[in-house]
Amino acid sequence: MVDKNLTVAKTGNEAMAEAMRQINPDVVAAYPITPATEIAQIFAGFVADGLVHTEFVRVESEHSAMSAAVGAAAAGGRCMTATSSQGLMLMSEILPIASALRLPIVMPEVNRTIAGPINIHCDHSDTMFVRDSGWMQVYCEDAQEAYDSVLMGIKIAEKAMLPMMVSTDGFIISHCMARVDLIPDEDVTKYLGQYKPETWLLNPDKKITLGGLDLQDYYFEHKMVAIDAMYKSKAIIKECCEEFAGKFGRNYDFFESYEMDDAETAILAMGSVCGTAKVAVDNLRKDGKKVGLVRMRVFRPFPAEELAKTLSNLKTLAIMDRSDAMSAGEAPLAIETKAALYGRKKQPKTHNYVFGLGGRDIKVEEIEDVYKEMLDFTQPEKNFDRKVTYLGVRE
Amino acid sequence: MENKKMGWKELPDADSMSAGTSTEFKTGDWRSQRPVFHKENCIHCLRCWVMCPDVSIIVKDGKVMGYDYDHCKGCGICASECPINKKVEFEKDKCAITMADEKEFQK
Amino acid sequence: MATLKELAKKPEYFTNGHRGCAGCGAAIVARHVLMATDGNVVVANATGCLEVFSTIFPFTAWNVPFIHNAFENAAATISGVEACYQSLKAQKRYDKEVKFIAFGGDGGTYDIGLQALSGAMERGHDMLYVCYDNGAYMNTGIQRSSATPKGANTTTAPAGKVEQGKTQKRKDFTAILVAHHIPYVAQAVVGDWADLTRKVEKALSIKGPTFINVFQPCRLGWGYEPSRTIEMGRLAKETCFWPVFEVENGVYKLNYNPKDRKKPITEFLKPQSRFKHLFKEENKPLLEEIQKDVDQEWQRMLKICEAT
């Protein structure tokens, strides 16, 4: 199945831009922001060379990028944008509007922390800030997954009638060259088909009003529709992952289980750190330690039951967050995972680590230390009361 | 007017509504003043029709037929802007539109 | 241009049953603008009075395709709709002729929506933006905007013991749009339906971005009898407080010049309760200053029209 000509070296941004070329959206509206700038930049080259039929709207801000994306998607087109950090924050007002209007906009999002202080490097504070905006969220480990997830994202979004952000860790994935196996253009075109929405503004046969005012008598009902769609999107994701695996041979799921079959201790994390954690797992396994890794891909919809089932046989679990929830007790991934585990007969003792804020590097040894600490946690005299360990911050 | 509220499973797709449905919503009961039409004085210039914020002047074949009291809010723009009314300096029996107290019609 | 008898035969694209105040000027703007079209338009509307009173679920007054997104982004939203249309057309997936119109109040246009509007105009989308300028944030309860005239009493710049309402002049927003070098910019006023519908027809006949700023009396925010909405617009024009003109490819053309019949500004201010305090004896100098401002602006307008 793998064609040698289609095996290329690409950065995460290049891979996602390549996916966008193959998707050939009707409209792209984008604005520069580090580290996502390249995506729009590379795509602009495709437009300039006539490689896509996309109407490229060079907006004057991310707010307008998302606003124009909403307009274009509501009009009936397949529409994309890309952003990071402050750009996502500026878009944040419009994100829940896109999901409430059930617009399947797909947006590569390159994770970068949020100011202040201003910093251009990776953590997940930006996407966590908008985690309840009604957008599906997929966190990728590498350029290959980013490429595949953007392609699959179109399919999932259009079936679920919900927008999706596909995120990659800023610079770590976005700017690092890696091997990517591409899918031939014609196969992508065939796989995605043409977008045919049922409700669209330009429809000459049915005039509609979109985005009207709800008072107390209808807001809750409309919100319920979006909430329900988010729950239902789980089955769609599952089905699309299976279809993608069948067609293109690469397997994805809500999360990836690595060495989990007999694991007693595991780390749960998202993004590029998981590549490093896999090395740590391999090292510790050589010493006979029963450790594993669960790498979350799909954070929204949150696969609570599936995740709890996978984690419940563990003795201990370290949940590693690349963002903080500012005194919530624990950070977002930990909070939601523990809520999923709560009330189950069997559940591991957990501990939350926050690491890597503002692009702070994390090394294999540090992750090994986390495993060792969690292996020790199986001893009953250990203290579990500590709330969050902040890894790698100077005191 | 709508009686039963829809449940969330009954709502139309994507927070949409079919165009032009507000005409089913009656705003006539907002009125404290009512325009009264004096056909004999009307020259059918349609100035009242074009100025009405509530599309409540009924016009048929280019002629004013009367008012849509289901929707007219009684602002009185029609009477103020009527060129006949202005010409006769709002002398009551020469006007094409006069404003009357709504209460008189509610008895 | 169509006569009223011809216009009355067309369907109403902005219907009754909306929840605007009795005598609402914004409803008249929406109706007159759409009256000038053949109904093959998509409308975007900024959050504000017009959007709120016309789209209360499950009832909409818009008898044309309509989208509301948020407050500051009507221009960006319609630019996305238009971009999609252009894309589908170029791909031969859509063959209907459609025009694009965005509506915003002065808050959504002069203030919070300025950036999105400027961006959309500069990018050259084929769209008409209509500002219905009633000189304050009426939807939230009459707060001052950069379009509020000097001396007006608003809830965030009230007339009190030491301040007499808004202390600053209103911004010349239309000039900002002219500075975008777009093909057509105009000012109009509620009530002059022939002028406004002609301008809308003209704007929609031009390919590219166009802008019409419609001065819209608001009976609630200005404090006058609801029956006087049209009259208030007329007075704004006749006192030269609101010049009615158009700018085609940079060339200004005055559509109304009262010459020696120019009315004193007090005739416009007097019927409005928001200017009531200006008529106190001690505020005479302020009233004179307002008249001087109007005269100066009018002279400037005459000079610009002569020069271009």
mmCIF file of C-alpha atoms in Angstrom, chain A residues 79 83 91 128 176 263 326 349 372 378:
data_model
loop_
_atom_site.group_PDB
_atom_site.id
_atom_site.type_symbol
_atom_site.label_atom_id
_atom_site.label_comp_id
_atom_site.label_asym_id
_atom_site.label_seq_id
_atom_site.Cartn_x
_atom_site.Cartn_y
_atom_site.Cartn_z
ATOM 1 C CA CYS A 79 -14.047 25.724 5.008
ATOM 2 C CA THR A 83 -4.197 29.232 14.285
ATOM 3 C CA MET A 91 -11.358 33.463 17.980
ATOM 4 C CA MET A 128 -7.617 23.874 27.013
ATOM 5 C CA CYS A 176 10.395 19.336 13.156
ATOM 6 C CA ALA A 263 0.898 -2.648 32.967
ATOM 7 C CA MET A 326 -5.199 27.646 38.188
ATOM 8 C CA LYS A 349 -4.382 5.720 42.631
ATOM 9 C CA LYS A 372 9.528 5.334 39.411
ATOM 10 C CA THR A 378 1.973 1.160 45.244
#
